[in-house]
Amino acid sequence: MATTEPTTPTPAPLAADGTVHVGSDAAREWWRDAVIYQVYPRSFADGDGDGIGDIPGITSRLDHLKTLGVDAVWLSPFYRSPQKDAGYDVADYRDVDPLFGTLADFDAMLAGAHDRGMRVIVDLVPNHTSDQHAWFQEALAAGPGSAARERYMFRDGRGPDGTEPPNNWQSIFGGAAWTRVDDGQWYLHLFDASQPDLDWNHPEVRAEFEDVLRFWLDKGVDGFRIDVAHGMVKADGLPDWHGHVSMVEGSATEDDQPVDPGAPEDGSTGAGNQGPMFDQDGVHEIYRSWHRVLAEYDGDRCLVAEAWVEPLSRLARYVRPDEMHQAFNFSFLTTAWDAAALRRVIAASYRANDEVGAPTTWVLSNHDVVRHATRLGLPEVGVRPNGVFATDPQPDEALGLRRARAASLLMLGMPGSAYLYQGEELGLPEHTTLPNEVRQDPGHFRTGGAEAGRDGCRVPLPWEADAPGYGFGPTGKTWLPQPESYERYAADVQYGVAGSTFELYRAALATRSTEGLGHGGLTWLEAWSDAPDVVAFVNRGVAVVANLGSTPVPLPGTEVLLASGDLDDGAIPADTTVWLRA
Ligand code: NOJ
């Protein structure tokens, strides 16, 4: 696909009135306002009937994505892997795991997406490899002091016999971040013991990943989502850290190393990981070199950062003009259902990104967090648990769905790019009553079962209400059990049905595109700029009004374009978002 000219972004002017972002009709790269759909391959669609989704399954459902109207698809990892962390433990970066198909299946899927005008982004996992990767096996065999060990973070232990880990770091999945091997040395793993961290100071590591980028770019992929983009470089000397480490609540500190995670005015929610293993300045040089690699190819290829970094001004450093192109806005994802907090994070996001000329990248759900249709229906609003147990207080399903539809319509009304997580277009809730025996997330096991983990948002999708396994695959097998409620959410009972969540998303994406909302501006509607329960703004002649409170709000116009729920006698009822002609 052709490259858009000009490619140099001009920072938008910062306005002093209620305008927080100024739109532009100038030629722009496709990713600046794209709606991108995350496919989690093992749970999207199963082509061969083994109960695990695969690449032929994705190909068979591309028309669903085309009908929905997304611009691009991001695929979570499908590479050769022992699947200790559902593929985020890569043993061979240049091959497809037989579980998911073959390289030829990948090529066919890519061609199918391109034929339909959709781009494809793949996942790159550079912070760590699988312990089954040839490099790690070589390092184990070669022993202490060998060149092969230098590609990873091997160290001698502390204490008289080296029996204590080299420092006190904890794994994000729980337990120590170090594992001792038979010869007595320890290796670092910020995640599972099967995911040893690479040493990014090593030139061979850098060269290898540039080559991996080229391998997939040559195949024709349109970009990469970079896993743990804020973790690859660690502070010199690997100093002890006494803060708390967790994937979605990184900033709480416990004792002697208080940090400044950013103030609420910065839009911070506590979503930023802190400590000497995260957000080190050295990561940026890596992204500059990758930017140069991508720039050699046509078609505006892009890099999107998975970086749990706050405040937003710090996150914006990842999307400076010569680095990555997008960074997921996790401060937005983790904001409570609260109008003032949402206004703060939205304004802070544009402030930070406009400074560097990058688009904001909105997201509400992914494969690591509780689905927003459930999160927003939990009894304690604003809490973001790492999974929900059957014994936990259960969500209010109807309330969660209502708010999720309102939240999505709010998100899709804003300028910038937006990511959707598979199933959210169906209003799919989390599976909150999974039996513990079927859980597979390493985070569940490494916390000794204290955390439910992420399996509940990874349950195979329901495609057909009346088919076994709700049409996930030809045999009815599913690698995780689906809740009975999925019958009501199946895609086939929503297609063409007015008011269904699928049709709401489809209409929102179509209107967003025809009205140019993705590259529009955002000005608060004055009447509600301080309202305790309403978020309201204008984007290119479309007013977006979200009522988060319980009292109906009068419609500020007559021409309603879209509503996330039924209107109440000319008013916007609780937990509802409306798009109107301004
Ligand atoms: C972030 C990914 O999204 C998550 O699923 C994975 O477990 C970790 N990185 C480790 O790769």
Coordinates of C-alpha atoms and ligand atoms in Angstrom, one line a residue:
M1 CA 0.0 0.0 0.0
A2 CA 1.3 3.4 -0.9
T3 CA 3.0 5.8 1.5
T4 CA 1.2 9.0 2.4
E5 CA 2.9 12.4 1.8
P6 CA 3.7 14.4 3.8
T7 CA 4.8 12.1 6.6
T8 CA 6.3 14.7 8.9
P9 CA 3.7 15.5 11.6
T10 CA 3.2 19.1 12.6
P11 CA 2.3 19.5 16.3
A12 CA -1.3 20.9 16.5
P13 CA -1.6 24.3 18.2
L14 CA -2.8 24.3 21.8
A15 CA -6.0 26.3 22.2
A16 CA -6.8 28.4 25.2
D17 CA -10.6 28.1 25.1
G18 CA -12.5 24.9 25.6
T19 CA -10.7 23.4 22.6
V20 CA -8.4 20.6 23.7
H21 CA -7.4 19.4 20.2
V22 CA -7.5 20.9 16.8
G23 CA -8.4 18.7 13.8
S24 CA -6.7 18.7 10.4
D25 CA -7.7 17.6 6.9
A26 CA -4.1 17.5 5.8
A27 CA -2.8 14.3 4.2
R28 CA -1.9 11.8 7.0
E29 CA -0.7 8.3 7.5
W30 CA -3.4 5.7 7.8
W31 CA -2.7 4.8 11.4
R32 CA -3.3 8.3 12.7
D33 CA -7.1 7.8 12.8
A34 CA -7.4 4.1 12.2
V35 CA -9.8 1.8 14.1
I36 CA -7.8 -1.4 14.8
Y37 CA -9.2 -4.7 15.9
Q38 CA -7.3 -7.0 18.1
V39 CA -7.5 -10.7 17.3
Y40 CA -6.4 -13.0 20.0
P41 CA -5.7 -16.0 17.7
R42 CA -6.4 -18.8 20.1
S43 CA -9.9 -17.5 20.9
F44 CA -11.1 -15.9 17.7
A45 CA -12.1 -18.8 15.5
D46 CA -11.1 -22.4 15.2
G47 CA -10.5 -23.8 11.7
D48 CA -9.4 -27.3 12.4
G49 CA -11.6 -28.3 15.3
D50 CA -9.0 -28.8 18.0
G51 CA -10.7 -26.2 20.2
I52 CA -8.0 -23.7 19.8
G53 CA -8.4 -20.8 17.4
D54 CA -6.0 -20.6 14.4
I55 CA -5.0 -18.6 11.4
P56 CA -7.4 -20.4 8.9
G57 CA -10.1 -19.6 11.4
I58 CA -9.2 -15.9 11.3
T59 CA -9.2 -16.0 7.5
S60 CA -12.7 -17.6 7.5
R61 CA -14.0 -14.7 9.6
L62 CA -12.4 -11.7 7.8
D63 CA -15.8 -10.7 6.4
H64 CA -17.0 -10.1 9.9
L65 CA -14.3 -7.6 10.3
K66 CA -14.9 -6.1 6.9
T67 CA -18.6 -5.7 7.7
L68 CA -17.8 -4.2 11.1
G69 CA -15.7 -1.6 9.2
V70 CA -12.3 -1.7 10.9
D71 CA -9.2 -0.3 9.2
A72 CA -6.8 -2.9 10.4
V73 CA -6.3 -6.0 12.5
W74 CA -3.6 -6.6 15.2
L75 CA -2.8 -10.3 15.8
S76 CA -1.5 -11.4 19.2
P77 CA 1.4 -13.8 18.8
F78 CA 1.0 -16.9 16.7
Y79 CA 4.8 -17.8 16.5
R80 CA 6.4 -21.1 17.5
S81 CA 6.0 -21.3 21.3
P82 CA 5.5 -23.8 24.1
Q83 CA 2.5 -21.6 25.0
K84 CA 3.5 -21.1 28.6
D85 CA 2.1 -17.5 28.4
A86 CA -0.3 -18.1 25.5
G87 CA 2.4 -17.3 22.9
Y88 CA 4.1 -14.4 24.6
D89 CA 6.9 -16.9 25.1
V90 CA 8.4 -17.1 21.6
A91 CA 10.7 -20.0 20.6
D92 CA 11.1 -19.0 16.9
Y93 CA 10.2 -15.5 15.8
R94 CA 10.1 -16.4 12.1
D95 CA 7.7 -19.3 12.1
V96 CA 4.0 -20.0 12.9
D97 CA 3.3 -22.5 15.7
P98 CA 1.7 -25.6 14.3
L99 CA -1.2 -25.0 16.7
F100 CA -2.1 -22.0 14.6
G101 CA -1.2 -23.2 11.1
T102 CA 1.7 -22.5 8.8
L103 CA 3.5 -19.6 7.2
A104 CA 1.4 -20.3 4.1
D105 CA -1.7 -19.9 6.2
F106 CA -0.4 -16.6 7.4
D107 CA 0.3 -15.4 3.9
A108 CA -3.2 -16.3 2.8
M109 CA -4.7 -14.5 5.8
L110 CA -2.6 -11.4 5.1
A111 CA -3.6 -11.4 1.4
G112 CA -7.3 -11.9 2.4
A113 CA -7.1 -8.9 4.7
H114 CA -5.3 -6.7 2.2
D115 CA -7.8 -7.8 -0.5
R116 CA -10.6 -6.4 1.7
G117 CA -8.7 -3.2 2.3
M118 CA -7.7 -4.0 5.9
R119 CA -4.1 -3.7 7.2
V120 CA -2.4 -6.2 9.4
I121 CA -0.2 -5.6 12.5
V122 CA 1.6 -8.4 14.2
D123 CA 3.0 -8.7 17.7
L124 CA 6.7 -8.5 18.5
V125 CA 7.9 -9.8 21.8
P126 CA 11.4 -8.4 22.3
N127 CA 11.8 -8.2 26.1
H128 CA 12.1 -11.9 26.5
T129 CA 12.2 -15.2 24.6
S130 CA 10.8 -18.6 25.5
D131 CA 13.2 -20.7 27.5
Q132 CA 12.9 -23.1 24.5
H133 CA 14.4 -20.5 22.2
A134 CA 17.7 -21.8 20.6
W135 CA 19.6 -18.9 22.2
F136 CA 18.5 -19.8 25.7
Q137 CA 19.1 -23.5 25.3
E138 CA 22.6 -22.6 24.0
A139 CA 23.1 -20.3 27.0
L140 CA 22.2 -23.0 29.5
A141 CA 24.5 -25.5 27.8
A142 CA 27.4 -23.1 27.5
G143 CA 27.6 -22.3 31.2
P144 CA 28.7 -19.2 33.3
G145 CA 31.0 -16.7 31.6
S146 CA 30.1 -17.9 28.1
A147 CA 29.3 -15.5 25.2
A148 CA 25.9 -17.3 24.9
R149 CA 24.9 -16.2 28.4
E150 CA 25.5 -12.6 27.6
R151 CA 22.5 -12.3 25.4
Y152 CA 20.3 -12.8 28.5
M153 CA 20.5 -11.4 32.1
F154 CA 22.5 -14.1 33.8
R155 CA 24.1 -13.1 37.2
D156 CA 25.7 -14.7 40.2
G157 CA 23.6 -14.8 43.3
R158 CA 24.0 -12.9 46.5
G159 CA 24.9 -14.3 49.9
P160 CA 27.9 -16.5 50.9
D161 CA 27.0 -19.3 48.5
G162 CA 25.2 -17.2 45.9
T163 CA 22.0 -18.8 47.0
E164 CA 20.1 -15.5 47.2
P165 CA 18.8 -13.9 44.0
P166 CA 21.0 -11.1 42.5
N167 CA 18.4 -8.5 43.6
N168 CA 14.9 -8.3 45.1
W169 CA 12.9 -7.8 41.9
Q170 CA 9.5 -9.5 41.7
S171 CA 8.0 -11.0 38.6
I172 CA 4.9 -9.2 37.3
F173 CA 3.2 -12.6 37.4
G174 CA 4.2 -13.0 41.1
G175 CA 7.2 -14.6 42.9
A176 CA 10.8 -13.8 42.4
A177 CA 12.0 -12.4 39.0
W178 CA 15.1 -14.7 39.2
T179 CA 15.4 -18.4 38.7
R180 CA 18.6 -20.4 39.5
V181 CA 20.0 -22.9 37.0
D182 CA 21.9 -26.1 37.9
D183 CA 25.3 -24.5 37.7
G184 CA 24.3 -21.9 40.3
Q185 CA 23.8 -18.8 38.2
W186 CA 20.5 -16.9 38.1
Y187 CA 18.6 -15.5 35.2
L188 CA 16.2 -12.6 35.2
H189 CA 12.6 -13.0 34.0
L190 CA 10.2 -10.1 34.6
F191 CA 7.4 -12.5 33.7
D192 CA 7.2 -16.3 34.0
A193 CA 10.4 -18.4 34.6
S194 CA 9.8 -19.7 31.0
Q195 CA 10.3 -16.2 29.7
P196 CA 14.0 -15.2 30.2
D197 CA 14.7 -11.5 29.7
L198 CA 17.1 -10.6 26.9
D199 CA 20.0 -8.2 27.4
W200 CA 19.3 -5.2 25.1
N201 CA 22.8 -3.9 25.5
H202 CA 24.0 -6.8 23.4
P203 CA 24.6 -6.0 19.7
E204 CA 23.5 -9.4 18.6
V205 CA 20.1 -9.0 20.3
R206 CA 19.6 -5.7 18.5
A207 CA 20.7 -7.1 15.1
E208 CA 18.5 -10.1 15.5
F209 CA 15.3 -8.1 16.1
E210 CA 16.0 -5.8 13.3
D211 CA 16.2 -8.9 11.1
V212 CA 12.9 -10.2 12.6
L213 CA 11.3 -6.9 11.7
R214 CA 12.5 -7.2 8.2
F215 CA 11.3 -10.8 7.9
W216 CA 7.7 -9.7 8.6
L217 CA 7.9 -6.4 6.7
D218 CA 9.1 -8.3 3.7
K219 CA 6.0 -10.5 4.0
G220 CA 3.9 -7.3 3.8
V221 CA 2.7 -6.7 7.4
D222 CA 1.7 -3.1 8.0
G223 CA 3.1 -2.7 11.5
F224 CA 4.0 -4.2 14.9
R225 CA 2.6 -4.0 18.4
I226 CA 5.6 -4.0 20.7
D227 CA 5.2 -6.1 23.8
V228 CA 6.5 -4.6 27.1
A229 CA 7.9 -1.7 25.1
H230 CA 8.9 0.1 28.4
G231 CA 10.8 -2.8 29.9
M232 CA 13.6 -3.8 27.5
V233 CA 16.4 -1.7 29.1
K234 CA 17.1 -2.1 32.9
A235 CA 18.8 0.5 35.1
D236 CA 22.6 0.0 35.4
G237 CA 23.6 -2.2 38.3
L238 CA 20.1 -3.7 38.6
P239 CA 19.4 -1.9 41.9
D240 CA 16.9 -3.3 44.4
W241 CA 13.4 -2.0 44.2
H242 CA 10.8 -1.9 47.0
G243 CA 7.8 -0.8 45.0
H244 CA 5.0 -3.0 43.9
V245 CA 5.0 -4.5 40.4
S246 CA 1.9 -5.6 38.5
M247 CA 0.8 -5.5 35.0
V248 CA -2.2 -3.3 35.3
E249 CA -1.5 -1.4 38.6
G250 CA 2.1 -0.6 38.5
S251 CA 2.6 2.5 40.6
A252 CA 1.6 1.7 44.1
T253 CA 4.7 1.7 46.3
E254 CA 5.0 0.1 49.6
D255 CA 7.9 1.4 51.6
D256 CA 11.2 3.2 51.0
Q257 CA 11.1 4.1 47.3
P258 CA 8.2 6.5 46.8
V259 CA 7.8 7.5 43.2
D260 CA 5.8 10.2 41.5
P261 CA 3.4 8.3 39.3
G262 CA 1.9 11.6 38.1
A263 CA -1.0 13.6 39.5
P264 CA -4.7 13.2 38.5
E265 CA -4.4 16.5 36.6
D266 CA -1.9 14.6 34.3
G267 CA -4.6 12.1 33.7
S268 CA -2.7 9.5 35.7
T269 CA -4.6 6.7 37.3
G270 CA -1.8 4.6 38.7
A271 CA -1.5 2.5 35.5
G272 CA 2.2 3.2 35.1
N273 CA 4.7 0.6 36.0
Q274 CA 7.5 2.0 38.1
G275 CA 11.0 0.9 39.1
P276 CA 14.5 0.3 37.6
M277 CA 13.2 -2.2 35.2
F278 CA 10.7 0.1 33.4
D279 CA 10.8 3.3 31.3
Q280 CA 14.5 3.7 31.2
D281 CA 15.8 6.3 28.8
G282 CA 17.8 3.7 26.9
V283 CA 14.7 2.2 25.3
H284 CA 14.3 5.2 23.0
E285 CA 17.4 4.6 21.0
I286 CA 16.0 1.1 20.1
Y287 CA 12.8 2.7 18.8
R288 CA 14.7 5.2 16.8
S289 CA 16.6 2.4 15.0
W290 CA 13.4 0.5 14.4
H291 CA 11.7 3.7 13.0
R292 CA 14.5 3.9 10.5
V293 CA 14.0 0.2 9.5
L294 CA 10.3 0.7 8.9
A295 CA 10.9 4.0 7.0
E296 CA 12.8 2.0 4.4
Y297 CA 9.5 0.3 3.4
D298 CA 6.6 1.9 1.6
G299 CA 3.0 2.1 3.0
D300 CA 3.4 3.9 6.3
R301 CA 4.3 0.9 8.4
C302 CA 3.8 1.6 12.1
L303 CA 4.9 0.6 15.6
V304 CA 2.5 0.6 18.5
A305 CA 3.9 0.6 22.1
E306 CA 2.5 -1.5 24.8
A307 CA 4.0 0.7 27.5
W308 CA 2.4 1.0 31.0
V309 CA 3.9 4.4 31.5
E310 CA 2.6 7.4 33.3
P311 CA 2.2 10.4 33.3
L312 CA 1.0 10.7 29.8
S313 CA 3.7 13.3 29.0
R314 CA 6.2 10.5 29.8
L315 CA 4.3 8.0 27.6
A316 CA 4.4 10.6 24.8
R317 CA 8.2 10.3 24.6
Y318 CA 7.6 6.8 22.9
V319 CA 5.8 8.5 20.0
R320 CA 8.1 11.3 19.3
P321 CA 8.4 11.9 15.5
D322 CA 11.5 9.6 15.1
E323 CA 10.3 6.8 17.4
M324 CA 7.1 4.7 17.5
H325 CA 3.8 5.9 16.0
Q326 CA 1.2 5.0 18.5
A327 CA 1.1 4.0 22.2
F328 CA -1.9 2.5 23.9
N329 CA -3.5 4.9 26.3
F330 CA -3.8 2.8 29.4
S331 CA -4.5 5.8 31.6
F332 CA -7.8 6.1 29.6
L333 CA -8.5 2.4 29.9
T334 CA -8.0 2.5 33.7
T335 CA -10.1 5.6 34.3
A336 CA -13.1 5.1 36.5
W337 CA -16.7 5.7 35.2
D338 CA -16.5 9.3 36.3
A339 CA -17.0 12.4 34.2
A340 CA -14.4 14.7 35.7
A341 CA -11.8 11.9 35.7
L342 CA -12.6 11.2 32.0
R343 CA -12.3 14.9 31.0
R344 CA -9.0 15.1 32.8
V345 CA -7.5 12.1 31.1
I346 CA -8.8 13.1 27.7
A347 CA -7.5 16.6 28.0
A348 CA -4.1 15.4 29.3
S349 CA -3.9 12.9 26.5
Y350 CA -4.3 15.5 23.8
R351 CA -2.0 17.9 25.6
A352 CA 0.8 15.3 25.8
N353 CA 0.4 13.9 22.3
D354 CA -0.1 17.2 20.5
E355 CA 3.3 18.3 21.9
V356 CA 5.0 15.6 19.9
G357 CA 2.6 15.5 16.9
A358 CA 1.3 12.0 17.6
P359 CA -2.3 10.7 17.6
T360 CA -3.9 9.6 20.8
T361 CA -4.5 5.8 20.8
W362 CA -7.7 5.0 22.7
V363 CA -8.4 1.5 24.1
L364 CA -10.9 0.1 26.6
S365 CA -10.3 -3.7 26.5
N366 CA -7.6 -6.2 25.6
H367 CA -6.4 -9.7 26.5
D368 CA -4.8 -8.6 29.7
V369 CA -7.7 -6.7 31.5
V370 CA -11.2 -7.5 32.5
R371 CA -13.5 -6.7 29.6
H372 CA -15.1 -3.3 29.9
A373 CA -18.6 -4.7 29.6
T374 CA -17.9 -6.4 33.0
R375 CA -15.5 -3.9 34.5
L376 CA -18.1 -1.1 34.3
G377 CA -20.7 -3.3 35.9
L378 CA -18.7 -4.4 39.0
P379 CA -20.1 -3.4 42.4
E380 CA -17.1 -1.3 43.2
V381 CA -16.8 1.1 40.2
G382 CA -13.3 2.1 39.4
V383 CA -11.7 -1.1 40.7
R384 CA -9.8 -3.0 38.1
P385 CA -9.1 -6.5 39.3
N386 CA -6.8 -8.9 37.6
G387 CA -9.6 -11.3 36.7
V388 CA -12.8 -12.1 38.6
F389 CA -13.3 -15.3 40.7
A390 CA -16.7 -17.2 40.8
T391 CA -16.6 -16.4 44.6
D392 CA -16.1 -12.6 44.1
P393 CA -18.9 -10.1 44.0
Q394 CA -20.4 -10.6 40.5
P395 CA -21.0 -7.8 38.0
D396 CA -24.4 -6.4 37.1
E397 CA -24.4 -7.7 33.5
A398 CA -27.1 -5.3 32.1
L399 CA -25.5 -2.2 33.8
G400 CA -22.0 -3.2 32.5
L401 CA -23.3 -3.6 28.9
R402 CA -25.1 -0.3 29.0
R403 CA -22.1 1.5 30.3
A404 CA -19.7 -0.4 27.9
R405 CA -21.8 0.7 24.9
A406 CA -21.8 4.3 26.2
A407 CA -18.0 4.2 26.8
S408 CA -17.3 2.8 23.4
L409 CA -19.5 5.4 21.7
L410 CA -17.6 8.1 23.7
M411 CA -14.3 6.6 22.6
L412 CA -15.2 6.3 18.9
G413 CA -16.4 9.9 18.9
M414 CA -12.9 11.2 19.7
P415 CA -10.2 12.1 17.3
G416 CA -7.2 9.8 17.1
S417 CA -6.8 6.0 16.7
A418 CA -8.8 3.4 18.6
Y419 CA -8.3 -0.3 19.3
L420 CA -11.1 -2.7 19.8
Y421 CA -10.6 -6.1 21.4
Q422 CA -12.3 -9.1 19.8
G423 CA -15.8 -9.6 21.1
E424 CA -16.4 -6.1 22.4
E425 CA -18.3 -5.4 19.2
L426 CA -20.7 -8.1 20.5
G427 CA -20.9 -6.5 24.0
L428 CA -19.2 -9.7 25.3
P429 CA -18.8 -9.9 29.1
E430 CA -15.9 -11.5 30.9
H431 CA -16.3 -15.1 32.0
T432 CA -16.5 -14.4 35.8
T433 CA -17.3 -17.9 37.0
L434 CA -14.6 -19.9 35.4
P435 CA -13.8 -23.0 37.5
N436 CA -10.2 -22.6 38.9
E437 CA -9.3 -26.0 37.5
V438 CA -9.5 -24.7 33.9
R439 CA -7.4 -21.6 34.4
Q440 CA -4.2 -21.3 32.4
D441 CA -2.8 -17.9 33.0
P442 CA 0.7 -18.1 34.6
G443 CA -0.3 -15.1 36.7
H444 CA -2.9 -17.3 38.5
F445 CA -0.4 -19.9 39.4
R446 CA 2.6 -17.7 40.2
T447 CA 0.4 -15.8 42.8
G448 CA -0.5 -19.1 44.4
G449 CA -4.0 -18.6 43.1
A450 CA -4.4 -15.2 44.8
E451 CA -5.2 -13.6 41.5
A452 CA -7.8 -15.0 39.1
G453 CA -5.7 -14.0 36.1
R454 CA -6.6 -13.1 32.6
D455 CA -8.4 -16.2 31.3
G456 CA -11.9 -14.7 31.7
C457 CA -11.3 -12.2 28.9
R458 CA -9.8 -14.8 26.6
V459 CA -12.8 -17.2 26.3
P460 CA -13.5 -18.4 22.7
L461 CA -15.9 -16.1 20.8
P462 CA -19.5 -17.1 20.1
W463 CA -20.3 -16.9 16.4
E464 CA -23.6 -18.9 16.2
A465 CA -26.1 -19.1 19.0
D466 CA -27.4 -22.6 18.0
A467 CA -24.1 -24.4 17.2
P468 CA -22.0 -26.4 19.6
G469 CA -19.3 -24.2 21.2
Y470 CA -21.4 -21.4 19.8
G471 CA -19.8 -21.9 16.4
F472 CA -16.3 -21.3 17.6
G473 CA -15.1 -24.2 15.4
P474 CA -16.4 -27.3 13.6
T475 CA -16.3 -29.7 16.6
G476 CA -17.8 -27.5 19.3
K477 CA -14.6 -27.9 21.3
T478 CA -13.3 -24.8 23.1
W479 CA -10.0 -24.5 25.1
L480 CA -11.8 -22.6 27.8
P481 CA -15.5 -23.2 28.6
Q482 CA -17.9 -20.5 27.4
P483 CA -20.6 -19.2 29.8
E484 CA -24.2 -19.9 28.8
S485 CA -24.8 -16.2 28.4
Y486 CA -22.7 -16.3 25.3
E487 CA -25.7 -17.6 23.4
R488 CA -27.3 -14.1 23.7
Y489 CA -24.1 -12.5 22.4
A490 CA -23.4 -14.7 19.4
A491 CA -22.6 -12.7 16.2
D492 CA -25.4 -14.3 14.2
V493 CA -28.1 -13.1 16.5
Q494 CA -26.8 -9.6 16.2
Y495 CA -26.2 -9.2 12.5
G496 CA -28.8 -6.9 11.0
V497 CA -30.6 -6.5 14.3
A498 CA -31.4 -2.9 15.0
G499 CA -30.0 -1.9 18.4
S500 CA -27.6 -4.9 18.7
T501 CA -24.2 -4.0 19.9
F502 CA -22.7 -5.2 16.6
E503 CA -24.9 -2.9 14.6
L504 CA -24.1 0.0 17.1
Y505 CA -20.4 -0.5 16.5
R506 CA -20.9 -0.8 12.7
A507 CA -22.9 2.4 12.6
A508 CA -20.4 4.2 14.8
L509 CA -17.5 3.2 12.6
A510 CA -19.3 4.2 9.4
T511 CA -20.3 7.6 10.9
R512 CA -16.9 8.1 12.3
S513 CA -15.5 7.6 8.8
T514 CA -18.0 9.7 6.9
E515 CA -17.8 12.6 9.4
G516 CA -14.0 12.4 9.6
L517 CA -14.1 12.2 13.4
G518 CA -10.8 10.4 13.6
H519 CA -8.9 13.4 12.3
G520 CA -11.3 16.0 13.8
G521 CA -10.9 18.3 16.8
L522 CA -12.3 18.2 20.3
T523 CA -13.9 21.2 22.1
W524 CA -15.8 20.8 25.3
L525 CA -19.5 21.8 25.1
E526 CA -19.6 24.8 27.5
A527 CA -22.8 23.9 29.2
W528 CA -21.3 20.7 30.6
S529 CA -17.6 21.5 30.8
D530 CA -17.7 21.2 34.6
A531 CA -20.7 18.9 35.0
P532 CA -20.3 16.1 37.6
D533 CA -21.9 13.5 35.4
V534 CA -21.7 14.5 31.8
V535 CA -18.8 14.4 29.3
A536 CA -19.7 16.5 26.2
F537 CA -17.7 17.8 23.3
V538 CA -18.0 18.7 19.7
N539 CA -15.9 17.1 17.0
R540 CA -16.3 18.4 13.4
G541 CA -20.0 19.3 13.8
V542 CA -20.9 16.3 15.7
A543 CA -21.8 16.7 19.4
V544 CA -20.9 13.7 21.6
V545 CA -22.7 13.7 24.9
A546 CA -22.2 11.0 27.5
N547 CA -24.5 10.9 30.6
L548 CA -22.7 8.9 33.3
G549 CA -25.2 10.0 36.0
S550 CA -28.6 8.7 37.0
T551 CA -30.6 11.9 36.0
P552 CA -31.6 12.2 32.4
V553 CA -29.9 15.0 30.4
P554 CA -31.7 17.2 27.8
L555 CA -30.7 16.6 24.2
P556 CA -28.7 19.6 23.0
G557 CA -30.0 19.2 19.4
T558 CA -32.6 17.5 17.3
E559 CA -30.7 15.5 14.8
V560 CA -29.6 12.4 16.6
L561 CA -27.0 10.4 14.6
L562 CA -26.5 7.5 17.0
A563 CA -27.3 6.6 20.6
S564 CA -25.9 3.8 22.7
G565 CA -29.3 3.2 24.3
D566 CA -33.0 4.2 23.9
L567 CA -33.6 7.8 24.5
D568 CA -36.0 8.8 27.2
D569 CA -38.6 11.3 26.0
G570 CA -36.1 13.6 24.3
A571 CA -33.6 13.2 27.0
I572 CA -30.4 11.2 27.4
P573 CA -30.9 8.6 30.1
A574 CA -28.3 7.3 32.6
D575 CA -25.2 5.6 31.2
T576 CA -25.9 6.5 27.6
T577 CA -23.9 8.4 24.9
V578 CA -25.5 10.2 22.0
W579 CA -24.0 11.6 18.8
L580 CA -26.0 14.5 17.4
R581 CA -25.5 17.0 14.7
A582 CA -24.1 20.1 16.5
Ligands
NOJ1 C1 2.1 -8.1 27.8 C2 1.1 -9.0 27.1 O1 0.0 -8.3 26.6 C3 0.8 -10.1 28.1 O2 -0.3 -10.9 27.6 C4 2.0 -10.9 28.3 O3 1.7 -11.8 29.4 C5 3.2 -10.0 28.8 N1 3.3 -8.8 28.0 C6 4.5 -10.7 28.7 O4 4.8 -10.9 27.4

